[in-house]
Every structure is written in structure tokens, then in C-alpha cells.
Short mmCIF file of C-alpha atoms and ligand atoms in Angstrom, two decimals:
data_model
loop_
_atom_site.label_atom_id
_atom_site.label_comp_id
_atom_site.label_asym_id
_atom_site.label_seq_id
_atom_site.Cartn_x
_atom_site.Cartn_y
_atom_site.Cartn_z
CA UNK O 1 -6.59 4.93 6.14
CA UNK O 2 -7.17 5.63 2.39
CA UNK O 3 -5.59 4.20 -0.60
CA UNK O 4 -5.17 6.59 -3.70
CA UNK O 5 -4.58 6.20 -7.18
CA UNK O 6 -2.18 8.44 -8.90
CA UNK O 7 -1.09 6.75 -11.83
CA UNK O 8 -3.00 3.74 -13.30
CA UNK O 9 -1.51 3.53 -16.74
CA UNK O 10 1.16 1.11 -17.87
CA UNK O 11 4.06 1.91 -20.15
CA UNK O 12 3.00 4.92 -21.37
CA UNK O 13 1.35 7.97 -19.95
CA UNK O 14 -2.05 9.24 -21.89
CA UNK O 15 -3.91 12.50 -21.08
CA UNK O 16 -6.17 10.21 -18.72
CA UNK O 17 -3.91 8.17 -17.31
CA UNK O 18 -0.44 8.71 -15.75
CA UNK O 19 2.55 6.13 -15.13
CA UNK O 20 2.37 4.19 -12.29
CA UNK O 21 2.28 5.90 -7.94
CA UNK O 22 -0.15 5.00 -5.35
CA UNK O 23 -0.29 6.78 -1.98
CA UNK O 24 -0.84 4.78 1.37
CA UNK O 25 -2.98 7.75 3.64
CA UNK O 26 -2.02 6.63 7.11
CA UNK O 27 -1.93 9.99 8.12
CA UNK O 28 -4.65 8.97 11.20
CA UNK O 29 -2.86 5.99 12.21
CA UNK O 30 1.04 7.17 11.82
CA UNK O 31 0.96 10.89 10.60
CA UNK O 32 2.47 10.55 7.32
CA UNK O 33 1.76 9.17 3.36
CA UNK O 34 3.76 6.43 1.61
CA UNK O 35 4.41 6.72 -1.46
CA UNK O 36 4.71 3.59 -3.20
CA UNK O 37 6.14 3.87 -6.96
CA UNK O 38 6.75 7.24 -8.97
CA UNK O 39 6.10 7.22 -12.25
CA UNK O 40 7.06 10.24 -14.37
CA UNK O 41 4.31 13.74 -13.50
CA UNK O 42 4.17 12.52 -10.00
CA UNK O 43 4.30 16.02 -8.91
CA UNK O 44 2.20 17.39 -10.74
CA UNK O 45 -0.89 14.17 -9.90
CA UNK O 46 -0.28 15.00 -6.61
CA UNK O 47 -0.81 18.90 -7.24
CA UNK O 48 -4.59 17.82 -7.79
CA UNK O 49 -4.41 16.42 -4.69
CA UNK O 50 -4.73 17.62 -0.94
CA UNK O 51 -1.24 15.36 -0.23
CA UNK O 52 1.71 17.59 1.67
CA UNK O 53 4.88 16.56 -0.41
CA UNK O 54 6.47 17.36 3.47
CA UNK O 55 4.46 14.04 4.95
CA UNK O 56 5.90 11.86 2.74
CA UNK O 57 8.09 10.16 5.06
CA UNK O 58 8.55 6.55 3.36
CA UNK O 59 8.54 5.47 -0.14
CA UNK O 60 8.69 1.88 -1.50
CA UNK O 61 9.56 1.57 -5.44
CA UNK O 62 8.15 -1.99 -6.94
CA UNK O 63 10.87 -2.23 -9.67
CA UNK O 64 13.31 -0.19 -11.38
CA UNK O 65 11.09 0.06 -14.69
CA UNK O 66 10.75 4.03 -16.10
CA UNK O 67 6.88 4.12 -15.70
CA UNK O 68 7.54 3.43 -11.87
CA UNK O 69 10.07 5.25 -10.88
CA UNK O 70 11.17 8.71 -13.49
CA UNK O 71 8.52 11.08 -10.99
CA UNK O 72 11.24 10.19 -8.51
CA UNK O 73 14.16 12.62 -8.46
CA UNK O 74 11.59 15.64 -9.47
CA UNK O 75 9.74 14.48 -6.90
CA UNK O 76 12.91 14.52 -3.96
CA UNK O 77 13.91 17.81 -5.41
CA UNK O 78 10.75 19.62 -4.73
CA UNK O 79 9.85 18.06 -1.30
CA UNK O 80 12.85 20.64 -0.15
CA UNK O 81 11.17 23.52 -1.21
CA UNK O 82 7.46 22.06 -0.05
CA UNK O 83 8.45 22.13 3.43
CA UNK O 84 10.35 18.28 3.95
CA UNK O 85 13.41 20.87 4.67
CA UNK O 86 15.18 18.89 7.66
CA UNK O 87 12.16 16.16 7.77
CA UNK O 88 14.14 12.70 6.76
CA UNK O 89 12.61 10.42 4.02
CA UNK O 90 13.37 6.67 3.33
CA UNK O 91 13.45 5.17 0.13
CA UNK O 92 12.90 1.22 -0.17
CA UNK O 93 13.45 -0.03 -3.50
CA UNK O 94 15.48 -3.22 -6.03
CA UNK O 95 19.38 -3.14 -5.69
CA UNK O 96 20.14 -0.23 -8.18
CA UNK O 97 18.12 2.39 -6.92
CA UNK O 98 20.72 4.13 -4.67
CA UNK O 99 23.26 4.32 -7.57
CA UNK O 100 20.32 5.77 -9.81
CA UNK O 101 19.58 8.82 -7.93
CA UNK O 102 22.91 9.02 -6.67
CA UNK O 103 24.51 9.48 -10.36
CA UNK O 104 21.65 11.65 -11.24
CA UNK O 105 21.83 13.58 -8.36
CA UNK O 106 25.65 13.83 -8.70
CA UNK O 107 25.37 15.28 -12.24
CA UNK O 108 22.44 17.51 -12.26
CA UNK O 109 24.16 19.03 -9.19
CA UNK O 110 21.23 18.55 -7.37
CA UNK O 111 21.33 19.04 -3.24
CA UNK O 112 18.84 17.79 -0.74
CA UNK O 113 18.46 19.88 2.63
CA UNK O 114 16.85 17.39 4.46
CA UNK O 115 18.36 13.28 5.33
CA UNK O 116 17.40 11.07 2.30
CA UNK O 117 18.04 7.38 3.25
CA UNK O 118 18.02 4.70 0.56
CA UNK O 119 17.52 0.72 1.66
CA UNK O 120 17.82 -1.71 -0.96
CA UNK O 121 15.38 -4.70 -0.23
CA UNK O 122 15.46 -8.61 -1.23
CA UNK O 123 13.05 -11.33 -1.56
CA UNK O 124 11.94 -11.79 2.30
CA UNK O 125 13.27 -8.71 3.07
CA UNK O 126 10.92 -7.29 6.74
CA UNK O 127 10.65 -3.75 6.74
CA UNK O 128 8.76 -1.85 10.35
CA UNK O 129 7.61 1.51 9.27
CA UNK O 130 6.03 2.65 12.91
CA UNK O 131 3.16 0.51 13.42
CA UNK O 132 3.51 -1.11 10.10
CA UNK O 133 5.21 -4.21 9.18
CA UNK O 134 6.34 -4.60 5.51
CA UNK O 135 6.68 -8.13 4.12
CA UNK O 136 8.97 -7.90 0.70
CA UNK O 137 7.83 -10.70 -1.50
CA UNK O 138 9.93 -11.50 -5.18
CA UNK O 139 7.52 -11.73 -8.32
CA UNK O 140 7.44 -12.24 -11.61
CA UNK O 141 9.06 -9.60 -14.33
CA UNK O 142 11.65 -9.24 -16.69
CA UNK O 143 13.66 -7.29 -13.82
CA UNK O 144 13.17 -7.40 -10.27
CA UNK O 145 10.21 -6.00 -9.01
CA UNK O 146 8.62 -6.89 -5.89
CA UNK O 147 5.35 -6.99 -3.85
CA UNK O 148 5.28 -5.04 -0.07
CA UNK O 149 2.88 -6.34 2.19
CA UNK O 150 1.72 -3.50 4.36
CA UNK O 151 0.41 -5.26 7.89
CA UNK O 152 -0.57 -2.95 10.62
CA UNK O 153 -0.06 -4.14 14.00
CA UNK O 154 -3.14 -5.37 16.37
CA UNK O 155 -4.55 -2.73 18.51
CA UNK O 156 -5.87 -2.82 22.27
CA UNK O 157 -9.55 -2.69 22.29
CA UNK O 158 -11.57 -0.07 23.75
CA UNK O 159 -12.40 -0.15 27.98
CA UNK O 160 -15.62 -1.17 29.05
CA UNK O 161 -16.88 1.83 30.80
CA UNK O 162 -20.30 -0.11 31.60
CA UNK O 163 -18.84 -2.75 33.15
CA UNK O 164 -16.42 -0.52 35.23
CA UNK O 165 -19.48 1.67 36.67
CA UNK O 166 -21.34 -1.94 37.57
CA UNK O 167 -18.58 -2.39 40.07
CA UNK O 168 -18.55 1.29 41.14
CA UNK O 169 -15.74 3.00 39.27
CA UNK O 170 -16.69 6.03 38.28
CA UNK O 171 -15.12 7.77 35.15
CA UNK O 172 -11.87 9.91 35.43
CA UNK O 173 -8.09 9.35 34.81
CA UNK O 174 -8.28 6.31 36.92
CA UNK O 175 -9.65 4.79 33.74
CA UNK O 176 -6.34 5.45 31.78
CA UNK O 177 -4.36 3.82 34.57
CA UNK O 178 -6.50 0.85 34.50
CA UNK O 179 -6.23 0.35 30.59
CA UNK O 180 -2.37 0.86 31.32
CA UNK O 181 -2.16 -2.16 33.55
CA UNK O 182 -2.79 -5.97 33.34
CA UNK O 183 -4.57 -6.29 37.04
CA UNK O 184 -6.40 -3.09 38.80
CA UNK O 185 -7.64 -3.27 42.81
CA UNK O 186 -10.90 -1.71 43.81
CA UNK O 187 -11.80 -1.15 47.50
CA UNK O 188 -9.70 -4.02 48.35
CA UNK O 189 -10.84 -6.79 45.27
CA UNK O 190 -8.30 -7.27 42.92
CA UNK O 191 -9.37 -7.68 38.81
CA UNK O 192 -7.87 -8.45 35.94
CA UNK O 193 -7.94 -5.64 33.13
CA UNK O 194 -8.30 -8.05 30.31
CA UNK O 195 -12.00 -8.63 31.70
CA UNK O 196 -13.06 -5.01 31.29
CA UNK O 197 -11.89 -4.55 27.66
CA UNK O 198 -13.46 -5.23 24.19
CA UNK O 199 -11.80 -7.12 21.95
CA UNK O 200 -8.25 -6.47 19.98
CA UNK O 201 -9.05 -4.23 17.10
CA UNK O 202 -7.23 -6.14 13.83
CA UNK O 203 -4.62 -4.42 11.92
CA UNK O 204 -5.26 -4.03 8.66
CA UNK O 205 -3.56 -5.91 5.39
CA UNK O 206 -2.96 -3.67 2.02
CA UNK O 207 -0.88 -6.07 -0.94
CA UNK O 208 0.67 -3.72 -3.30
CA UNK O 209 2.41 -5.65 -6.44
CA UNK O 210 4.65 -4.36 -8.84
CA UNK O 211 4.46 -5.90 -12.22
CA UNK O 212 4.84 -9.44 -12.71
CA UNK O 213 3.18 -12.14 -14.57
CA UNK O 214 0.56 -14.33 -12.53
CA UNK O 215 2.41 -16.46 -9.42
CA UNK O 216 0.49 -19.33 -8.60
CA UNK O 217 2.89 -19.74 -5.85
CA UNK O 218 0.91 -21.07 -2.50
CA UNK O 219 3.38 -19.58 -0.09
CA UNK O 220 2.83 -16.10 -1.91
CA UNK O 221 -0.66 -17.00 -1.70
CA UNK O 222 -1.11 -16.69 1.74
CA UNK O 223 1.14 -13.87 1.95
CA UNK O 224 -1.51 -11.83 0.39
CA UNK O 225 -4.08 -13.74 1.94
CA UNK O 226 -7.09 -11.76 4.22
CA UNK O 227 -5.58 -8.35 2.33
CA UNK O 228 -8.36 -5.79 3.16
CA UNK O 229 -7.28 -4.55 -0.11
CA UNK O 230 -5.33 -5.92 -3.13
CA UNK O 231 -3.66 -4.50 -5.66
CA UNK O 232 -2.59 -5.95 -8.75
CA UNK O 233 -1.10 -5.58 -12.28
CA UNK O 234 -3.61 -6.37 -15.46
CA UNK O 235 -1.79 -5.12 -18.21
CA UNK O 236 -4.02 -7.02 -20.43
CA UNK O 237 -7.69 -7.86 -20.47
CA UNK O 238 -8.96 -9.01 -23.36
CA UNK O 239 -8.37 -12.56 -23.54
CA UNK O 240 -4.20 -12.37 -24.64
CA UNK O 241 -3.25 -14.53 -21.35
CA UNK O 242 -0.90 -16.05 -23.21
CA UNK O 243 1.13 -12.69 -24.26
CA UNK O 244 0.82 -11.60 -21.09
CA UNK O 245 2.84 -14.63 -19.41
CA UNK O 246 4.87 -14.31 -21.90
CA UNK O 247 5.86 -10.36 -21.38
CA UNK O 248 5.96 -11.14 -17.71
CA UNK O 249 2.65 -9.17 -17.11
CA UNK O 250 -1.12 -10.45 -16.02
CA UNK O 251 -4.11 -10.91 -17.83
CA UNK O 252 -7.57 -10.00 -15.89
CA UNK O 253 -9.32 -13.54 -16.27
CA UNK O 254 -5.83 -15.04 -14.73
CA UNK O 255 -5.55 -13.00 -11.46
CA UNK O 256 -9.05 -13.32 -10.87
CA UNK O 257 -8.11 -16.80 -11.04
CA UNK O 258 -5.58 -16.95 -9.52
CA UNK O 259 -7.57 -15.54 -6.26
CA UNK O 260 -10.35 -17.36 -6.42
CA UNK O 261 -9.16 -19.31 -3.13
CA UNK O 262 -7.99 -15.88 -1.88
CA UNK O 263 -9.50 -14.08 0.95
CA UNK O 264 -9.52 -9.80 0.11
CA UNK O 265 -11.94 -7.36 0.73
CA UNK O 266 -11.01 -5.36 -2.10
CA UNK O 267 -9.37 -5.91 -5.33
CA UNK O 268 -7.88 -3.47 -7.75
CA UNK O 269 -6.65 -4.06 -10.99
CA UNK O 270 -4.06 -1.46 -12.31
CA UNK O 271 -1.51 -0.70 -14.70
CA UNK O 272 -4.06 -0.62 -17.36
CA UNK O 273 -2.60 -0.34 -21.24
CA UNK O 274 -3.94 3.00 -22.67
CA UNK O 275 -4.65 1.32 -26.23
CA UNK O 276 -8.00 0.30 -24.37
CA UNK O 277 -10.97 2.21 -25.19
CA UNK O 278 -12.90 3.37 -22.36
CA UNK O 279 -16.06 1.69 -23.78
CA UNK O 280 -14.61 -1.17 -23.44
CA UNK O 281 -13.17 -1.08 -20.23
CA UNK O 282 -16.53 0.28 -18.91
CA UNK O 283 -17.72 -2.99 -20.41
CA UNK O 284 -15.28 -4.98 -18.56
CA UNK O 285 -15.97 -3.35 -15.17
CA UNK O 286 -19.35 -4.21 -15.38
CA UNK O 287 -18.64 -7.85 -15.73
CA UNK O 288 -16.28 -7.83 -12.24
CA UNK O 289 -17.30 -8.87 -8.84
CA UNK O 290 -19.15 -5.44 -6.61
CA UNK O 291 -15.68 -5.54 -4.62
CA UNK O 292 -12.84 -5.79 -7.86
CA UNK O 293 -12.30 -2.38 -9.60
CA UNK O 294 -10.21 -1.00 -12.38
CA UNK O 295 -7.90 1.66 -11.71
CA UNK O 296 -8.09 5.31 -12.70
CA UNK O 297 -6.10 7.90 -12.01
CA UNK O 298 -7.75 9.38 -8.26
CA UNK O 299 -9.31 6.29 -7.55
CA UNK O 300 -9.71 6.41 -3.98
CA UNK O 301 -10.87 3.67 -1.49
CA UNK O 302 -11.22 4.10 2.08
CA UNK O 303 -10.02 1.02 4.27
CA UNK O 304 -12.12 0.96 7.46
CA UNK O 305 -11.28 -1.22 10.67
CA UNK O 306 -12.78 -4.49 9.43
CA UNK O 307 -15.76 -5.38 12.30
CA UNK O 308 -15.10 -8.60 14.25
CA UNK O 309 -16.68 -11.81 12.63
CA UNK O 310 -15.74 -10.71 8.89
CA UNK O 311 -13.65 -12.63 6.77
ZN1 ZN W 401 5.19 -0.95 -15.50
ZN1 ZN W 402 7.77 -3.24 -15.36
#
């Protein structure tokens, strides 16, 4: 599992930094990328990229803002021709995204060959994408946007080879069947599987939010708690909290605060305002925590199995 940045930039796009798309790699875990937002050039980030338009097989949209979501119809256009011809794609997204792309479909005469299916989402809204379940969260903007919750399911944990060998099981498909089943018998003793395996392997947790001012909320709190990785707005970082609140967007110092009592393994602050110099925001990543990092455009972070015992 990988997380990549392919927009960082808020608003406006600059020759460093494009509008706002992040792509979920669970091509190990459930073959396929999600897409999550599509800000205007998504195509052509993702030409720099090793990504298969064609294994794009889920996309969630934060909010109906331009710098999220105007990569979108280039985007489902293309896929066609990439090879997604017949391969179905669902689109989660704020009430107002199906009549978007169906009007601009409709009049640019465009035509998809493969099933495009659009689900409009709510505060609370669950979502199962395979072995994924997506919790939809409302936030903070001047239009709906929303955070999505990404929570892989718990895994069975390996079989203890060593300890079937003690009691004279030798390897071979035998050990499959075993794994398969709850109890096992062995020259007439009867076991319980559960003895002979190592422990549940955790899902991971990846918080995606689209913009929103800061949400001190405690139930949202510890929807996003024990993320392996965090991602979050910071429009603004140099000391303008109160602007910020007041345009509905985050200021660095706040999130940071309002985490503090927030378990993550990783944090990532995006959405970054181009009038920033990159002195200065070299100057500001300095000053973060090891694990809290400021988007740029290909920022990618791999997001291991977390080993037992960590937070
Ligand atoms: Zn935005
Ligand atoms: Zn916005």
C-alpha cells in the first residue's frame, strides 16, 4: 500500500504544484488504485507516473470545488481509450456530482464504453470497496466536502509451521486445510487451529479530508483516530488562523493542535497556497515533527503493516 501525491496545491495550479488528486496504491491488497479528488491536469500528473488509468476502479471526490474535481471528465474520457474499455468504475462524491458529469457529458457528446456508476454520499454515509470499509464523515467548508475514512479489514495471521512439525505434521497442502478450519485431528487428537496461528494482522487506517476549517469535534476525533496516515488541508501557515477559520480552511499551528491527543503514524499537510515561497516552506518543514510532512506534488509514502505492540 502506497499513498501518492498528485496535486498538492490549493486554488490555483503553479508550474510546481497541481490542483488537488491523491492516489490510494492498493494494488497488492485489492488490485486496483483509488483515486480520491481530480483536480484539473490529472491526466497528465499521472502521465509521470507508472499508474494504469485502466486500474482505477473507485474514485471518491471530497467536495464539488474546481481545484478538486475539473481533471474529472478528461480523466473518464481517456480511461476508454487507456484500456478501462468494459472495466466498470465507481464514482463517490457530494449530491451534485452525477448531474455535473451527466450535463457535461450530455453536451460535449461525450460516450463512455465501459459502466460508469455514480453514488452520491452523506454525512455517515459506509461505503465497502472489497476489503475496505469507507467511513464518510461531514466537515467544515463553504460547500459540502467530506472526509473518507479508508479502514482495511483485519487479516488472519500467518500458520505456525514450527509448532505444527513439534506435533509431527509435516508440510504439504494439509497445511492449507488446517488454516481453512477452526479444529484439525491428528492421529486421533483433536486441536484447535486458533492455537497454531500468529496473531491477526491489523488493517490499516488512511484519513483523507477534503477542505474544511479545523473540527474540534471529539466524535470526528476518534474517527480519525490510530490513522496510519493522515491527511489534511493547511491552506495557510503562517500564523493567519484567524482567516483561515474564517474562509473555512486550516491553519498549520491549528491542526497540529488540533491532533495533539490524536494517535497517527503519519501526517500530511496539503493543499498548500502557491503564494508561499519555497524558502519558506522549507523553513516550516524543518520546524514539524520527523513523522508530519508537507505535500508536493509525487510525494509518496509507503504504509507498511504496522508490527504488533505499536500505537
Ligand atoms: Zn480546494
Ligand atoms: Zn474547497
Amino acid at each position: 500500500m502506497q499513498f501518492t501525491v498528485l496535486g498538492s496545491g490549493a486554488g490555483l495550479p503553479s508550474k510546481k504544484s497541481n490542483t488537488q488528486s491523491y492516489i490510494l496504491d492498493v494494488i497488492d491488497e485489492i488490485n486496483q488504485y483509488i483515486l480520491i479528488d481530480a483536480g484539473e491536469a490529472l491526466q497528465h500528473q499521472i502521465l509521470h507516473t507508472n499508474i494504469k488509468p485502466s486500474k482505477v476502479k473507485n474514485i471518491f471526490i471530497t467536495h464539488l470545488h474546481g481545484d478538486h474535481i475539473y481533471g474529472l471528465p478528461g480523466f473518464l474520457s481517456s480511461r476508454a481509450h487507456q484500456g478501462g474499455e468494459n472495466l466498470p468504475l465507481t464514482i463517490y462524491g457530494p449530491k451534485g456530482l452525477k448531474e455535473w458529469l451527466t450535463v457535461t457529458f450530455e453536451i460535449s457528446g461525450s460516450r463512455l464504453n465501459y459502466p460508469l456508476n455514480i453514488i452520491e454520499v452523506e454525512h455517515n454515509s459506509q461505503i465497502k470497496v472489497e476489503s475496505f470499509n469507507i467511513s464518510v464523515y461531514l466537515l467544515e467548508h463553504t460547500i459540502d466536502s467530506y472526509l473518507y475514512v479508508f479502514t482495511e479489514e483485519d487479516k488472519k495471521g500467518a500458520l505456525n509451521t514450527n509448532k505444527l512439525q513439534e506435533i509431527g505434521i509435516k508440510p504439504g497442502p494439509i497445511y492449507a486445510d488446517i488454516k481453512n478450519s477452526s479444529v484439525f485431528e491428528y492421529e486421533g487428537i483433536s486441536y484447535n487451529t486458533a492455537d497454531f496461528m500468529g496473531p491477526d494482522i491489523k488493517g490499516r487506517k488512511i484519513s483523507v479530508h477534503g477542505d474544511t476549517r479545523i473540527v474540534p469535534d471529539s466524535e470526528y476525533l476518534s474517527l480519525v483516530d490510530n490513522s496510519d496516515l493522515i491527511v489534511h488541508e493547511a491552506t495557510y501557515l503562517d500564523n493567519e488562523n484567524e482567516k483561515a477559520h474564517q474562509y473555512f480552511h486550516s491553519e498549520i499551528s491549528d491542526v497540529l493542535n488540533n491532533f495533539r491527543d490524536t494517535r497517527y503514524n503519519h501526517l500530511l499537510l496539503s493543499h498548500l497556497s502557491n503564494r508561499y515561497e519555497e524558502v519558506f516552506l522549507a523553513d516550516i518543514e524543518k520546524k514539524l515533527p520527523s513523522n508530519v510532512y508537507l505535500a508536493h506534488d509525487f510525494f509518496q509514502l509507503p504504509i507498511p503493516h504496522r508490527s504488533r505492540g505499536n500505537k
